[in-house]
């Protein structure tokens, strides 16, 4: 499992100016991707409201990843959506199909 981050390019974005941020990422080896893990550690306590959109090719719901990202960012998410991209659909880019397999909306 990936439990380490990776270097990120410096940016001048002041995330405190945004009321809400959506983090989109693929799932790597059933875990948070290394770049997103680094982002979460770098911007811990700096985001007000967060949504997660994660994609993968299995049938799992991955709620534990949303909980782990909450802990890294020190926030409670607004929305958690997981998209399932079927492997066979990747062979024909014209017919890629996705479906939402898990959603959690928090107050």
mmCIF file of N, CA and C in Angstrom:
data_model
loop_
_atom_site.group_PDB
_atom_site.id
_atom_site.type_symbol
_atom_site.label_atom_id
_atom_site.label_comp_id
_atom_site.label_asym_id
_atom_site.label_seq_id
_atom_site.Cartn_x
_atom_site.Cartn_y
_atom_site.Cartn_z
ATOM 1 N N UNK A 1 0.831 -1.186 0.000
ATOM 2 C CA UNK A 1 0.000 0.000 0.000
ATOM 3 C C UNK A 1 0.874 1.248 0.000
ATOM 4 N N UNK A 2 0.427 2.266 -0.674
ATOM 5 C CA UNK A 2 1.155 3.528 -0.720
ATOM 6 C C UNK A 2 0.853 4.329 0.536
ATOM 7 N N UNK A 3 1.826 4.498 1.378
ATOM 8 C CA UNK A 3 1.656 5.291 2.592
ATOM 9 C C UNK A 3 2.607 6.473 2.585
ATOM 10 N N UNK A 4 3.229 6.721 1.464
ATOM 11 C CA UNK A 4 4.163 7.828 1.372
ATOM 12 C C UNK A 4 3.639 8.827 0.346
ATOM 13 N N UNK A 5 4.116 10.024 0.442
ATOM 14 C CA UNK A 5 3.731 11.053 -0.510
ATOM 15 C C UNK A 5 4.765 11.170 -1.609
ATOM 16 N N UNK A 6 4.726 12.262 -2.315
ATOM 17 C CA UNK A 6 5.721 12.544 -3.337
ATOM 18 C C UNK A 6 5.848 14.054 -3.449
ATOM 19 N N UNK A 7 6.989 14.531 -3.937
ATOM 20 C CA UNK A 7 7.177 15.988 -4.049
ATOM 21 C C UNK A 7 6.140 16.611 -4.984
ATOM 22 N N UNK A 8 5.652 17.763 -4.590
ATOM 23 C CA UNK A 8 4.715 18.510 -5.421
ATOM 24 C C UNK A 8 5.355 19.830 -5.839
ATOM 25 N N UNK A 9 4.986 20.329 -7.016
ATOM 26 C CA UNK A 9 5.453 21.642 -7.443
ATOM 27 C C UNK A 9 4.866 22.710 -6.531
ATOM 28 N N UNK A 10 5.660 23.710 -6.239
ATOM 29 C CA UNK A 10 5.170 24.841 -5.450
ATOM 30 C C UNK A 10 4.117 25.585 -6.266
ATOM 31 N N UNK A 11 3.097 26.071 -5.572
ATOM 32 C CA UNK A 11 2.121 26.917 -6.246
ATOM 33 C C UNK A 11 1.767 28.081 -5.333
ATOM 34 N N UNK A 12 1.187 29.089 -5.910
ATOM 35 C CA UNK A 12 0.841 30.295 -5.161
ATOM 36 C C UNK A 12 -0.654 30.379 -4.876
ATOM 37 N N UNK A 13 -1.341 29.265 -4.943
ATOM 38 C CA UNK A 13 -2.783 29.278 -4.721
ATOM 39 C C UNK A 13 -3.065 29.424 -3.225
ATOM 40 N N UNK A 14 -3.874 30.395 -2.900
ATOM 41 C CA UNK A 14 -4.310 30.595 -1.520
ATOM 42 C C UNK A 14 -5.665 29.911 -1.363
ATOM 43 N N UNK A 15 -5.660 28.673 -0.864
ATOM 44 C CA UNK A 15 -6.890 27.907 -0.768
ATOM 45 C C UNK A 15 -7.870 28.479 0.249
ATOM 46 N N UNK A 16 -7.414 29.357 1.111
ATOM 47 C CA UNK A 16 -8.319 29.957 2.087
ATOM 48 C C UNK A 16 -9.334 30.889 1.418
ATOM 49 N N UNK A 17 -9.062 31.299 0.188
ATOM 50 C CA UNK A 17 -9.994 32.172 -0.523
ATOM 51 C C UNK A 17 -11.185 31.403 -1.104
ATOM 52 N N UNK A 18 -11.125 30.070 -1.102
ATOM 53 C CA UNK A 18 -12.201 29.250 -1.653
ATOM 54 C C UNK A 18 -13.087 28.719 -0.529
ATOM 55 N N UNK A 19 -14.396 28.800 -0.741
ATOM 56 C CA UNK A 19 -15.331 28.251 0.245
ATOM 57 C C UNK A 19 -15.377 26.736 0.179
ATOM 58 N N UNK A 20 -15.137 26.197 -1.011
ATOM 59 C CA UNK A 20 -15.260 24.759 -1.215
ATOM 60 C C UNK A 20 -14.249 24.290 -2.257
ATOM 61 N N UNK A 21 -13.640 23.130 -2.033
ATOM 62 C CA UNK A 21 -12.654 22.547 -2.944
ATOM 63 C C UNK A 21 -13.062 21.106 -3.236
ATOM 64 N N UNK A 22 -12.935 20.686 -4.494
ATOM 65 C CA UNK A 22 -13.191 19.299 -4.875
ATOM 66 C C UNK A 22 -11.874 18.650 -5.269
ATOM 67 N N UNK A 23 -11.561 17.537 -4.633
ATOM 68 C CA UNK A 23 -10.329 16.790 -4.920
ATOM 69 C C UNK A 23 -10.710 15.577 -5.761
ATOM 70 N N UNK A 24 -10.112 15.473 -6.953
ATOM 71 C CA UNK A 24 -10.370 14.360 -7.870
ATOM 72 C C UNK A 24 -9.089 13.558 -8.032
ATOM 73 N N UNK A 25 -9.225 12.231 -7.967
ATOM 74 C CA UNK A 25 -8.019 11.406 -8.050
ATOM 75 C C UNK A 25 -8.368 9.962 -8.386
ATOM 76 N N UNK A 26 -7.450 9.280 -9.082
ATOM 77 C CA UNK A 26 -7.601 7.829 -9.193
ATOM 78 C C UNK A 26 -7.177 7.179 -7.876
ATOM 79 N N UNK A 27 -7.626 5.971 -7.671
ATOM 80 C CA UNK A 27 -7.201 5.188 -6.511
ATOM 81 C C UNK A 27 -6.028 4.330 -6.967
ATOM 82 N N UNK A 28 -4.937 4.381 -6.217
ATOM 83 C CA UNK A 28 -3.737 3.607 -6.548
ATOM 84 C C UNK A 28 -3.622 2.432 -5.588
ATOM 85 N N UNK A 29 -3.610 1.225 -6.119
ATOM 86 C CA UNK A 29 -3.408 0.012 -5.329
ATOM 87 C C UNK A 29 -4.282 0.054 -4.066
ATOM 88 N N UNK A 30 -5.565 0.347 -4.243
ATOM 89 C CA UNK A 30 -6.549 0.376 -3.160
ATOM 90 C C UNK A 30 -6.239 1.430 -2.105
ATOM 91 N N UNK A 31 -5.536 2.486 -2.475
ATOM 92 C CA UNK A 31 -5.100 3.498 -1.521
ATOM 93 C C UNK A 31 -5.177 4.892 -2.152
ATOM 94 N N UNK A 32 -4.997 5.912 -1.316
ATOM 95 C CA UNK A 32 -4.923 7.282 -1.800
ATOM 96 C C UNK A 32 -3.665 7.416 -2.656
ATOM 97 N N UNK A 33 -3.776 8.073 -3.805
ATOM 98 C CA UNK A 33 -2.597 8.242 -4.655
ATOM 99 C C UNK A 33 -1.552 9.099 -3.938
ATOM 100 N N UNK A 34 -0.292 8.859 -4.243
ATOM 101 C CA UNK A 34 0.810 9.571 -3.586
ATOM 102 C C UNK A 34 0.716 11.090 -3.757
ATOM 103 N N UNK A 35 0.382 11.615 -4.953
ATOM 104 C CA UNK A 35 0.282 13.074 -5.072
ATOM 105 C C UNK A 35 -0.837 13.655 -4.198
ATOM 106 N N UNK A 36 -1.953 12.957 -4.103
ATOM 107 C CA UNK A 36 -3.061 13.447 -3.283
ATOM 108 C C UNK A 36 -2.720 13.339 -1.803
ATOM 109 N N UNK A 37 -2.023 12.301 -1.418
ATOM 110 C CA UNK A 37 -1.571 12.177 -0.027
ATOM 111 C C UNK A 37 -0.677 13.371 0.339
ATOM 112 N N UNK A 38 0.237 13.733 -0.545
ATOM 113 C CA UNK A 38 1.105 14.897 -0.301
ATOM 114 C C UNK A 38 0.293 16.186 -0.227
ATOM 115 N N UNK A 39 -0.666 16.330 -1.139
ATOM 116 C CA UNK A 39 -1.522 17.512 -1.138
ATOM 117 C C UNK A 39 -2.275 17.620 0.192
ATOM 118 N N UNK A 40 -2.841 16.515 0.646
ATOM 119 C CA UNK A 40 -3.588 16.508 1.915
ATOM 120 C C UNK A 40 -2.689 16.897 3.084
ATOM 121 N N UNK A 41 -1.485 16.384 3.111
ATOM 122 C CA UNK A 41 -0.558 16.742 4.190
ATOM 123 C C UNK A 41 -0.140 18.210 4.105
ATOM 124 N N UNK A 42 0.089 18.698 2.895
ATOM 125 C CA UNK A 42 0.527 20.072 2.696
ATOM 126 C C UNK A 42 -0.558 21.090 3.059
ATOM 127 N N UNK A 43 -1.816 20.749 2.774
ATOM 128 C CA UNK A 43 -2.913 21.693 2.982
ATOM 129 C C UNK A 43 -3.806 21.321 4.164
ATOM 130 N N UNK A 44 -3.286 20.505 5.065
ATOM 131 C CA UNK A 44 -4.027 20.164 6.277
ATOM 132 C C UNK A 44 -4.399 21.433 7.031
ATOM 133 N N UNK A 45 -5.629 21.526 7.480
ATOM 134 C CA UNK A 45 -6.184 22.665 8.218
ATOM 135 C C UNK A 45 -6.370 23.914 7.355
ATOM 136 N N UNK A 46 -6.089 23.867 6.041
ATOM 137 C CA UNK A 46 -6.164 25.063 5.206
ATOM 138 C C UNK A 46 -7.385 25.090 4.290
ATOM 139 N N UNK A 47 -8.158 24.015 4.250
ATOM 140 C CA UNK A 47 -9.340 23.949 3.396
ATOM 141 C C UNK A 47 -10.596 24.021 4.255
ATOM 142 N N UNK A 48 -11.586 24.769 3.777
ATOM 143 C CA UNK A 48 -12.817 24.943 4.551
ATOM 144 C C UNK A 48 -13.783 23.776 4.368
ATOM 145 N N UNK A 49 -14.187 23.561 3.133
ATOM 146 C CA UNK A 49 -15.133 22.491 2.800
ATOM 147 C C UNK A 49 -14.552 21.692 1.635
ATOM 148 N N UNK A 50 -14.677 20.370 1.708
ATOM 149 C CA UNK A 50 -14.028 19.515 0.715
ATOM 150 C C UNK A 50 -14.996 18.453 0.196
ATOM 151 N N UNK A 51 -14.909 18.202 -1.116
ATOM 152 C CA UNK A 51 -15.605 17.093 -1.777
ATOM 153 C C UNK A 51 -14.528 16.173 -2.353
ATOM 154 N N UNK A 52 -14.817 14.887 -2.416
ATOM 155 C CA UNK A 52 -13.887 13.935 -3.023
ATOM 156 C C UNK A 52 -14.577 13.236 -4.188
ATOM 157 N N UNK A 53 -13.861 13.109 -5.303
ATOM 158 C CA UNK A 53 -14.292 12.300 -6.437
ATOM 159 C C UNK A 53 -13.140 11.364 -6.769
ATOM 160 N N UNK A 54 -13.313 10.091 -6.534
ATOM 161 C CA UNK A 54 -12.263 9.104 -6.765
ATOM 162 C C UNK A 54 -12.731 8.131 -7.839
ATOM 163 N N UNK A 55 -11.796 7.647 -8.656
ATOM 164 C CA UNK A 55 -12.168 6.662 -9.668
ATOM 165 C C UNK A 55 -11.264 5.438 -9.587
ATOM 166 N N UNK A 56 -11.811 4.311 -10.027
ATOM 167 C CA UNK A 56 -11.109 3.023 -9.941
ATOM 168 C C UNK A 56 -11.777 2.037 -10.896
ATOM 169 N N UNK A 57 -11.328 0.801 -10.892
ATOM 170 C CA UNK A 57 -11.895 -0.195 -11.791
ATOM 171 C C UNK A 57 -12.442 -1.422 -11.065
ATOM 172 N N UNK A 58 -12.621 -1.340 -9.750
ATOM 173 C CA UNK A 58 -13.172 -2.463 -8.993
ATOM 174 C C UNK A 58 -14.570 -2.109 -8.511
ATOM 175 N N UNK A 59 -15.196 -3.001 -7.799
ATOM 176 C CA UNK A 59 -16.550 -2.767 -7.315
ATOM 177 C C UNK A 59 -16.614 -2.266 -5.885
ATOM 178 N N UNK A 60 -15.493 -1.904 -5.296
ATOM 179 C CA UNK A 60 -15.474 -1.472 -3.893
ATOM 180 C C UNK A 60 -15.984 -0.045 -3.748
ATOM 181 N N UNK A 61 -16.379 0.318 -2.525
ATOM 182 C CA UNK A 61 -16.900 1.664 -2.273
ATOM 183 C C UNK A 61 -15.856 2.613 -1.710
ATOM 184 N N UNK A 62 -14.806 2.116 -1.120
ATOM 185 C CA UNK A 62 -13.655 2.915 -0.673
ATOM 186 C C UNK A 62 -14.002 4.017 0.323
ATOM 187 N N UNK A 63 -14.959 3.806 1.185
ATOM 188 C CA UNK A 63 -15.302 4.813 2.194
ATOM 189 C C UNK A 63 -14.130 5.080 3.146
ATOM 190 N N UNK A 64 -13.343 4.060 3.402
ATOM 191 C CA UNK A 64 -12.201 4.249 4.315
ATOM 192 C C UNK A 64 -11.194 5.266 3.758
ATOM 193 N N UNK A 65 -11.099 5.389 2.417
ATOM 194 C CA UNK A 65 -10.200 6.386 1.837
ATOM 195 C C UNK A 65 -10.708 7.797 2.111
ATOM 196 N N UNK A 66 -12.016 7.989 2.046
ATOM 197 C CA UNK A 66 -12.582 9.303 2.370
ATOM 198 C C UNK A 66 -12.308 9.636 3.831
ATOM 199 N N UNK A 67 -12.456 8.658 4.701
ATOM 200 C CA UNK A 67 -12.185 8.883 6.124
ATOM 201 C C UNK A 67 -10.709 9.198 6.351
ATOM 202 N N UNK A 68 -9.829 8.503 5.624
ATOM 203 C CA UNK A 68 -8.390 8.766 5.756
ATOM 204 C C UNK A 68 -8.040 10.170 5.245
ATOM 205 N N UNK A 69 -8.644 10.583 4.139
ATOM 206 C CA UNK A 69 -8.392 11.929 3.616
ATOM 207 C C UNK A 69 -8.925 12.990 4.588
ATOM 208 N N UNK A 70 -10.074 12.717 5.204
ATOM 209 C CA UNK A 70 -10.594 13.624 6.238
ATOM 210 C C UNK A 70 -9.571 13.821 7.345
ATOM 211 N N UNK A 71 -8.980 12.720 7.798
ATOM 212 C CA UNK A 71 -7.985 12.790 8.875
ATOM 213 C C UNK A 71 -6.746 13.568 8.437
ATOM 214 N N UNK A 72 -6.274 13.323 7.222
ATOM 215 C CA UNK A 72 -5.087 14.027 6.728
ATOM 216 C C UNK A 72 -5.341 15.524 6.589
ATOM 217 N N UNK A 73 -6.535 15.894 6.134
ATOM 218 C CA UNK A 73 -6.863 17.303 5.903
ATOM 219 C C UNK A 73 -7.447 17.995 7.132
ATOM 220 N N UNK A 74 -7.843 17.197 8.131
ATOM 221 C CA UNK A 74 -8.516 17.724 9.314
ATOM 222 C C UNK A 74 -9.806 18.455 8.950
ATOM 223 N N UNK A 75 -10.638 17.791 8.141
ATOM 224 C CA UNK A 75 -11.937 18.323 7.731
ATOM 225 C C UNK A 75 -12.968 17.196 7.777
ATOM 226 N N UNK A 76 -14.214 17.557 7.643
ATOM 227 C CA UNK A 76 -15.293 16.601 7.404
ATOM 228 C C UNK A 76 -15.821 16.888 6.012
ATOM 229 N N UNK A 77 -15.829 15.881 5.173
ATOM 230 C CA UNK A 77 -16.198 16.090 3.776
ATOM 231 C C UNK A 77 -17.660 16.475 3.614
ATOM 232 N N UNK A 78 -17.944 17.130 2.513
ATOM 233 C CA UNK A 78 -19.319 17.446 2.133
ATOM 234 C C UNK A 78 -19.905 16.300 1.314
ATOM 235 N N UNK A 79 -19.160 15.883 0.277
ATOM 236 C CA UNK A 79 -19.638 14.837 -0.622
ATOM 237 C C UNK A 79 -18.501 13.892 -0.977
ATOM 238 N N UNK A 80 -18.817 12.617 -1.047
ATOM 239 C CA UNK A 80 -17.854 11.598 -1.446
ATOM 240 C C UNK A 80 -18.485 10.785 -2.565
ATOM 241 N N UNK A 81 -17.874 10.830 -3.748
ATOM 242 C CA UNK A 81 -18.376 10.079 -4.890
ATOM 243 C C UNK A 81 -17.251 9.209 -5.423
ATOM 244 N N UNK A 82 -17.569 7.950 -5.691
ATOM 245 C CA UNK A 82 -16.604 7.011 -6.255
ATOM 246 C C UNK A 82 -17.127 6.585 -7.619
ATOM 247 N N UNK A 83 -16.296 6.733 -8.642
ATOM 248 C CA UNK A 83 -16.670 6.313 -9.982
ATOM 249 C C UNK A 83 -15.963 5.021 -10.328
ATOM 250 N N UNK A 84 -16.706 4.108 -10.920
ATOM 251 C CA UNK A 84 -16.159 2.837 -11.359
ATOM 252 C C UNK A 84 -16.039 2.875 -12.873
ATOM 253 N N UNK A 85 -14.810 2.791 -13.388
ATOM 254 C CA UNK A 85 -14.578 2.724 -14.829
ATOM 255 C C UNK A 85 -14.237 1.284 -15.154
ATOM 256 N N UNK A 86 -15.090 0.652 -15.913
ATOM 257 C CA UNK A 86 -14.880 -0.761 -16.235
ATOM 258 C C UNK A 86 -13.668 -0.921 -17.139
ATOM 259 N N UNK A 87 -12.837 -1.920 -16.824
ATOM 260 C CA UNK A 87 -11.618 -2.125 -17.608
ATOM 261 C C UNK A 87 -11.902 -2.351 -19.082
ATOM 262 N N UNK A 88 -12.918 -3.139 -19.392
ATOM 263 C CA UNK A 88 -13.166 -3.431 -20.799
ATOM 264 C C UNK A 88 -13.568 -2.181 -21.571
ATOM 265 N N UNK A 89 -14.143 -1.189 -20.888
ATOM 266 C CA UNK A 89 -14.526 0.042 -21.579
ATOM 267 C C UNK A 89 -13.316 0.889 -21.939
ATOM 268 N N UNK A 90 -12.185 0.672 -21.286
ATOM 269 C CA UNK A 90 -10.989 1.450 -21.586
ATOM 270 C C UNK A 90 -10.390 1.081 -22.943
ATOM 271 N N UNK A 91 -10.731 -0.082 -23.458
ATOM 272 C CA UNK A 91 -10.214 -0.500 -24.755
ATOM 273 C C UNK A 91 -10.825 0.317 -25.888
ATOM 274 N N UNK A 92 -12.032 0.785 -25.685
ATOM 275 C CA UNK A 92 -12.721 1.560 -26.706
ATOM 276 C C UNK A 92 -13.080 2.911 -26.102
ATOM 277 N N UNK A 93 -12.251 3.916 -26.317
ATOM 278 C CA UNK A 93 -12.417 5.213 -25.681
ATOM 279 C C UNK A 93 -13.745 5.890 -26.027
ATOM 280 N N UNK A 94 -14.373 5.497 -27.129
ATOM 281 C CA UNK A 94 -15.649 6.108 -27.498
ATOM 282 C C UNK A 94 -16.781 5.623 -26.600
ATOM 283 N N UNK A 95 -16.605 4.494 -25.946
ATOM 284 C CA UNK A 95 -17.689 3.914 -25.152
ATOM 285 C C UNK A 95 -17.325 3.755 -23.676
ATOM 286 N N UNK A 96 -16.550 4.678 -23.141
ATOM 287 C CA UNK A 96 -16.216 4.588 -21.722
ATOM 288 C C UNK A 96 -17.472 4.857 -20.907
ATOM 289 N N UNK A 97 -17.762 3.940 -20.013
ATOM 290 C CA UNK A 97 -18.935 4.112 -19.155
ATOM 291 C C UNK A 97 -18.493 4.189 -17.706
ATOM 292 N N UNK A 98 -19.142 5.035 -16.971
ATOM 293 C CA UNK A 98 -18.863 5.127 -15.541
ATOM 294 C C UNK A 98 -20.172 5.004 -14.790
ATOM 295 N N UNK A 99 -20.086 4.588 -13.553
ATOM 296 C CA UNK A 99 -21.263 4.575 -12.714
ATOM 297 C C UNK A 99 -20.847 4.926 -11.297
ATOM 298 N N UNK A 100 -21.698 5.615 -10.610
ATOM 299 C CA UNK A 100 -21.420 5.971 -9.220
ATOM 300 C C UNK A 100 -21.757 4.756 -8.380
ATOM 301 N N UNK A 101 -20.795 4.286 -7.583
ATOM 302 C CA UNK A 101 -21.092 3.110 -6.750
ATOM 303 C C UNK A 101 -21.138 3.446 -5.273
ATOM 304 N N UNK A 102 -20.784 4.638 -4.897
ATOM 305 C CA UNK A 102 -20.867 5.002 -3.486
ATOM 306 C C UNK A 102 -20.936 6.501 -3.356
ATOM 307 N N UNK A 103 -21.774 6.957 -2.469
ATOM 308 C CA UNK A 103 -21.857 8.391 -2.245
ATOM 309 C C UNK A 103 -22.217 8.620 -0.786
ATOM 310 N N UNK A 104 -21.527 9.536 -0.172
ATOM 311 C CA UNK A 104 -21.811 9.894 1.208
ATOM 312 C C UNK A 104 -21.855 11.410 1.282
ATOM 313 N N UNK A 105 -22.945 11.926 1.732
ATOM 314 C CA UNK A 105 -23.071 13.369 1.886
ATOM 315 C C UNK A 105 -23.125 13.673 3.371
ATOM 316 N N UNK A 106 -22.224 14.536 3.817
ATOM 317 C CA UNK A 106 -22.127 14.874 5.231
ATOM 318 C C UNK A 106 -22.592 16.299 5.447
ATOM 319 N N UNK A 107 -23.067 16.576 6.644
ATOM 320 C CA UNK A 107 -23.458 17.944 6.991
ATOM 321 C C UNK A 107 -22.353 18.637 7.744
#
